[in-house]
Amino acid sequence: MQDVFQNSFDALIGDMGDDLSLEDKEILIKNVSELIVHAYESNFPDMGVAVGLPQDYFDGLHAVAAKYASNERYEDASVLFKRLMQLKPTEAVYYKGLGACQLGLKNYQGAEVAYSSAEMLKAQDPEIHFYLGQALYFQKKFAPAFDNFRFARVLAEKYPEEAGKIAEWSTQLLERLKPLVSPEQASKIDLRPPTH
């Protein structure tokens, strides 16, 4: 790995020869830069790990962010959750934390983005779908909110020990949304995937 970086660095700063055109030099620099980025990304998936931050750092920062959020200091918590997301962009819990803060701030579009990002990382989490449904509901996006509450309920029924009251709450919100969605969609309120 060190050889790749050293060779790439040498190519970038070394004598590229006077016989190369400016366009050729730019292409060479672009290609070598892409090689460096690819080598870096494949060996260091998270920036925080790449710079040597220990897990204790992330755990401590997350604990402070969660405490701020529980004390309704949503702006302060949001800053910390965003920092955590920059350092470890593959951790769904940080996106969930930011989404909760955005809901607390009544920034429903921001909450939608945060929970949608969390969903991409952890699609089987009923809590993500429940709160994404809330963010959509408050934006009057009733059809996707309905679908997220249905999915949250299905997942919560599948993993009741992890989901708490999400199935019950989702059912209540689905009933509230029923008159706000198309009759076809409303007819699927109790639809469950087939069990095998």
mmCIF file of C-alpha atoms in Angstrom:
data_model
loop_
_atom_site.group_PDB
_atom_site.id
_atom_site.type_symbol
_atom_site.label_atom_id
_atom_site.label_comp_id
_atom_site.label_asym_id
_atom_site.label_seq_id
_atom_site.Cartn_x
_atom_site.Cartn_y
_atom_site.Cartn_z
ATOM 1 C CA MET A 1 0.000 0.000 0.000
ATOM 2 C CA GLN A 2 2.807 2.376 0.901
ATOM 3 C CA ASP A 3 4.327 1.750 -2.556
ATOM 4 C CA VAL A 4 1.108 2.826 -4.268
ATOM 5 C CA PHE A 5 1.045 6.109 -2.347
ATOM 6 C CA GLN A 6 4.770 6.711 -2.872
ATOM 7 C CA ASN A 7 4.617 5.989 -6.590
ATOM 8 C CA SER A 8 1.534 8.164 -6.964
ATOM 9 C CA PHE A 9 3.157 10.985 -5.045
ATOM 10 C CA ASP A 10 6.334 10.730 -7.119
ATOM 11 C CA ALA A 11 4.296 10.863 -10.315
ATOM 12 C CA LEU A 12 2.442 13.950 -9.136
ATOM 13 C CA ILE A 13 5.399 15.996 -7.983
ATOM 14 C CA GLY A 14 8.175 14.457 -10.042
ATOM 15 C CA ASP A 15 9.475 15.660 -13.362
ATOM 16 C CA MET A 16 6.725 14.866 -15.857
ATOM 17 C CA GLY A 17 8.968 15.702 -18.731
ATOM 18 C CA ASP A 18 8.983 18.699 -20.945
ATOM 19 C CA ASP A 19 7.666 16.721 -23.866
ATOM 20 C CA LEU A 20 4.192 16.323 -22.301
ATOM 21 C CA SER A 21 1.579 18.872 -23.267
ATOM 22 C CA LEU A 22 -0.309 20.755 -20.558
ATOM 23 C CA GLU A 23 -3.386 18.676 -21.413
ATOM 24 C CA ASP A 24 -1.410 15.415 -21.021
ATOM 25 C CA LYS A 25 -0.045 16.575 -17.654
ATOM 26 C CA GLU A 26 -3.586 17.360 -16.449
ATOM 27 C CA ILE A 27 -4.811 13.921 -17.561
ATOM 28 C CA LEU A 28 -1.882 12.241 -15.792
ATOM 29 C CA ILE A 29 -2.503 14.175 -12.581
ATOM 30 C CA LYS A 30 -6.236 13.379 -12.735
ATOM 31 C CA ASN A 31 -5.596 9.642 -13.261
ATOM 32 C CA VAL A 32 -3.014 9.434 -10.486
ATOM 33 C CA SER A 33 -5.299 11.401 -8.151
ATOM 34 C CA GLU A 34 -8.127 8.941 -8.828
ATOM 35 C CA LEU A 35 -5.748 6.056 -8.106
ATOM 36 C CA ILE A 36 -4.814 7.608 -4.761
ATOM 37 C CA VAL A 37 -8.458 8.186 -3.814
ATOM 38 C CA HIS A 38 -9.421 4.629 -4.807
ATOM 39 C CA ALA A 39 -6.518 3.126 -2.844
ATOM 40 C CA TYR A 40 -7.412 5.255 0.159
ATOM 41 C CA GLU A 41 -11.131 4.424 0.081
ATOM 42 C CA SER A 42 -10.551 0.699 -0.272
ATOM 43 C CA ASN A 43 -8.227 0.631 2.728
ATOM 44 C CA PHE A 44 -9.863 3.259 4.955
ATOM 45 C CA PRO A 45 -13.644 3.189 4.578
ATOM 46 C CA ASP A 46 -14.283 5.709 7.364
ATOM 47 C CA MET A 47 -12.331 8.935 7.751
ATOM 48 C CA GLY A 48 -12.379 8.702 11.541
ATOM 49 C CA VAL A 49 -10.723 5.298 11.440
ATOM 50 C CA ALA A 50 -8.255 6.503 8.821
ATOM 51 C CA VAL A 51 -6.971 9.294 11.064
ATOM 52 C CA GLY A 52 -6.636 6.886 13.971
ATOM 53 C CA LEU A 53 -9.526 7.927 16.186
ATOM 54 C CA PRO A 54 -10.360 5.177 18.696
ATOM 55 C CA GLN A 55 -13.876 3.808 19.156
ATOM 56 C CA ASP A 56 -13.941 5.485 22.589
ATOM 57 C CA TYR A 57 -13.853 8.855 20.819
ATOM 58 C CA PHE A 58 -16.950 8.005 18.784
ATOM 59 C CA ASP A 59 -18.753 6.515 21.784
ATOM 60 C CA GLY A 60 -17.997 9.578 23.923
ATOM 61 C CA LEU A 61 -19.057 12.055 21.251
ATOM 62 C CA HIS A 62 -22.227 10.060 20.616
ATOM 63 C CA ALA A 63 -23.035 10.049 24.347
ATOM 64 C CA VAL A 64 -22.656 13.841 24.505
ATOM 65 C CA ALA A 65 -24.830 14.292 21.393
ATOM 66 C CA ALA A 66 -27.505 11.989 22.827
ATOM 67 C CA LYS A 67 -27.456 13.885 26.141
ATOM 68 C CA TYR A 68 -27.867 17.212 24.330
ATOM 69 C CA ALA A 69 -30.783 15.762 22.364
ATOM 70 C CA SER A 70 -32.469 14.394 25.489
ATOM 71 C CA ASN A 71 -32.138 17.867 27.049
ATOM 72 C CA GLU A 72 -33.745 19.364 23.911
ATOM 73 C CA ARG A 73 -30.528 21.089 22.888
ATOM 74 C CA TYR A 74 -31.209 19.970 19.331
ATOM 75 C CA GLU A 75 -28.948 22.500 17.574
ATOM 76 C CA ASP A 76 -25.926 21.479 19.675
ATOM 77 C CA ALA A 77 -26.715 17.798 19.260
ATOM 78 C CA SER A 78 -27.133 18.228 15.489
ATOM 79 C CA VAL A 79 -23.632 19.673 15.179
ATOM 80 C CA LEU A 80 -22.179 16.639 16.962
ATOM 81 C CA PHE A 81 -24.239 14.126 14.981
ATOM 82 C CA LYS A 82 -23.121 15.767 11.720
ATOM 83 C CA ARG A 83 -19.497 15.543 12.852
ATOM 84 C CA LEU A 84 -19.945 11.874 13.683
ATOM 85 C CA MET A 85 -21.527 11.294 10.273
ATOM 86 C CA GLN A 86 -18.524 12.917 8.586
ATOM 87 C CA LEU A 87 -16.096 10.712 10.492
ATOM 88 C CA LYS A 88 -18.076 7.460 10.278
ATOM 89 C CA PRO A 89 -20.614 7.776 7.459
ATOM 90 C CA THR A 90 -21.621 4.109 7.638
ATOM 91 C CA GLU A 91 -23.191 4.255 11.133
ATOM 92 C CA ALA A 92 -26.992 4.433 10.895
ATOM 93 C CA VAL A 93 -27.311 5.443 14.563
ATOM 94 C CA TYR A 94 -25.753 8.845 13.830
ATOM 95 C CA TYR A 95 -28.278 9.551 11.073
ATOM 96 C CA LYS A 96 -31.076 8.462 13.409
ATOM 97 C CA GLY A 97 -29.797 10.881 16.040
ATOM 98 C CA LEU A 98 -29.694 13.728 13.547
ATOM 99 C CA GLY A 99 -33.187 12.822 12.347
ATOM 100 C CA ALA A 100 -34.515 12.956 15.909
ATOM 101 C CA CYS A 101 -32.959 16.398 16.382
ATOM 102 C CA GLN A 102 -34.478 17.631 13.135
ATOM 103 C CA LEU A 103 -37.898 16.393 14.232
ATOM 104 C CA GLY A 104 -37.379 18.228 17.526
ATOM 105 C CA LEU A 105 -36.522 21.399 15.603
ATOM 106 C CA LYS A 106 -39.580 20.878 13.367
ATOM 107 C CA ASN A 107 -37.283 20.721 10.355
ATOM 108 C CA TYR A 108 -39.251 17.901 8.774
ATOM 109 C CA GLN A 109 -37.434 17.986 5.458
ATOM 110 C CA GLY A 110 -34.097 17.656 7.275
ATOM 111 C CA ALA A 111 -35.524 14.777 9.319
ATOM 112 C CA GLU A 112 -36.690 13.088 6.111
ATOM 113 C CA VAL A 113 -33.194 13.316 4.626
ATOM 114 C CA ALA A 114 -31.540 12.001 7.797
ATOM 115 C CA TYR A 115 -33.924 9.071 8.219
ATOM 116 C CA SER A 116 -33.816 8.237 4.500
ATOM 117 C CA SER A 117 -30.027 8.053 4.781
ATOM 118 C CA ALA A 118 -30.310 5.838 7.854
ATOM 119 C CA GLU A 119 -32.737 3.615 5.956
ATOM 120 C CA MET A 120 -30.124 3.002 3.262
ATOM 121 C CA LEU A 121 -27.736 1.751 5.944
ATOM 122 C CA LYS A 122 -30.198 -0.239 8.068
ATOM 123 C CA ALA A 123 -33.362 -0.950 6.102
ATOM 124 C CA GLN A 124 -34.811 -3.458 8.581
ATOM 125 C CA ASP A 125 -34.955 -1.019 11.517
ATOM 126 C CA PRO A 126 -38.621 -0.338 12.407
ATOM 127 C CA GLU A 127 -37.707 2.828 14.321
ATOM 128 C CA ILE A 128 -36.200 4.401 11.197
ATOM 129 C CA HIS A 129 -39.363 3.793 9.183
ATOM 130 C CA PHE A 130 -41.612 4.992 11.993
ATOM 131 C CA TYR A 131 -39.829 8.322 12.368
ATOM 132 C CA LEU A 132 -39.379 8.718 8.618
ATOM 133 C CA GLY A 133 -43.150 8.276 8.430
ATOM 134 C CA GLN A 134 -43.556 11.088 10.955
ATOM 135 C CA ALA A 135 -41.265 13.407 8.979
ATOM 136 C CA LEU A 136 -43.293 12.691 5.847
ATOM 137 C CA TYR A 137 -46.617 13.066 7.654
ATOM 138 C CA PHE A 138 -45.755 16.542 8.933
ATOM 139 C CA GLN A 139 -44.880 17.556 5.363
ATOM 140 C CA LYS A 140 -48.310 16.316 4.267
ATOM 141 C CA LYS A 141 -46.723 13.526 2.192
ATOM 142 C CA PHE A 142 -49.415 11.165 3.329
ATOM 143 C CA ALA A 143 -48.994 8.290 0.869
ATOM 144 C CA PRO A 144 -45.276 7.650 1.604
ATOM 145 C CA ALA A 145 -45.916 8.255 5.324
ATOM 146 C CA PHE A 146 -48.615 5.557 5.219
ATOM 147 C CA ASP A 147 -46.218 3.108 3.549
ATOM 148 C CA ASN A 148 -43.478 3.802 6.101
ATOM 149 C CA PHE A 149 -45.847 3.274 9.028
ATOM 150 C CA ARG A 150 -47.019 -0.003 7.478
ATOM 151 C CA PHE A 151 -43.444 -1.172 7.033
ATOM 152 C CA ALA A 152 -42.510 -0.023 10.553
ATOM 153 C CA ARG A 153 -45.414 -2.070 11.926
ATOM 154 C CA VAL A 154 -44.438 -5.184 9.972
ATOM 155 C CA LEU A 155 -40.829 -4.928 11.150
ATOM 156 C CA ALA A 156 -41.874 -4.180 14.712
ATOM 157 C CA GLU A 157 -44.089 -7.280 14.740
ATOM 158 C CA LYS A 158 -41.178 -9.303 13.396
ATOM 159 C CA TYR A 159 -38.740 -8.016 16.057
ATOM 160 C CA PRO A 160 -41.004 -7.073 19.004
ATOM 161 C CA GLU A 161 -38.220 -7.211 21.602
ATOM 162 C CA GLU A 162 -36.334 -4.428 19.784
ATOM 163 C CA ALA A 163 -39.298 -2.347 18.644
ATOM 164 C CA GLY A 164 -41.118 -1.468 21.858
ATOM 165 C CA LYS A 165 -44.478 0.152 21.069
ATOM 166 C CA ILE A 166 -43.741 0.993 17.434
ATOM 167 C CA ALA A 167 -46.280 -1.550 16.120
ATOM 168 C CA GLU A 168 -49.027 -0.088 18.311
ATOM 169 C CA TRP A 169 -48.143 3.515 17.466
ATOM 170 C CA SER A 170 -47.885 2.717 13.761
ATOM 171 C CA THR A 171 -51.349 1.148 13.821
ATOM 172 C CA GLN A 172 -52.804 4.287 15.427
ATOM 173 C CA LEU A 173 -51.176 6.545 12.826
ATOM 174 C CA LEU A 174 -52.253 4.297 9.971
ATOM 175 C CA GLU A 175 -55.864 4.633 11.119
ATOM 176 C CA ARG A 176 -55.449 8.409 11.221
ATOM 177 C CA LEU A 177 -53.961 8.433 7.694
ATOM 178 C CA LYS A 178 -56.534 6.092 6.164
ATOM 179 C CA PRO A 179 -58.905 8.861 5.005
ATOM 180 C CA LEU A 180 -55.966 10.896 3.659
ATOM 181 C CA VAL A 181 -54.676 8.319 1.175
ATOM 182 C CA SER A 182 -56.264 6.715 -1.859
ATOM 183 C CA PRO A 183 -58.899 4.034 -1.202
ATOM 184 C CA GLU A 184 -56.629 1.501 -2.919
ATOM 185 C CA GLN A 185 -53.744 2.309 -0.586
ATOM 186 C CA ALA A 186 -56.018 2.439 2.476
ATOM 187 C CA SER A 187 -57.327 -1.057 1.648
ATOM 188 C CA LYS A 188 -53.792 -2.396 2.214
ATOM 189 C CA ILE A 189 -53.677 -1.192 5.821
ATOM 190 C CA ASP A 190 -53.619 -4.709 7.244
ATOM 191 C CA LEU A 191 -51.682 -6.345 4.445
ATOM 192 C CA ARG A 192 -48.743 -8.406 5.703
ATOM 193 C CA PRO A 193 -46.076 -10.202 3.715
ATOM 194 C CA PRO A 194 -46.653 -13.947 3.388
ATOM 195 C CA THR A 195 -44.979 -16.061 6.075
ATOM 196 C CA HIS A 196 -43.042 -19.138 5.140
#
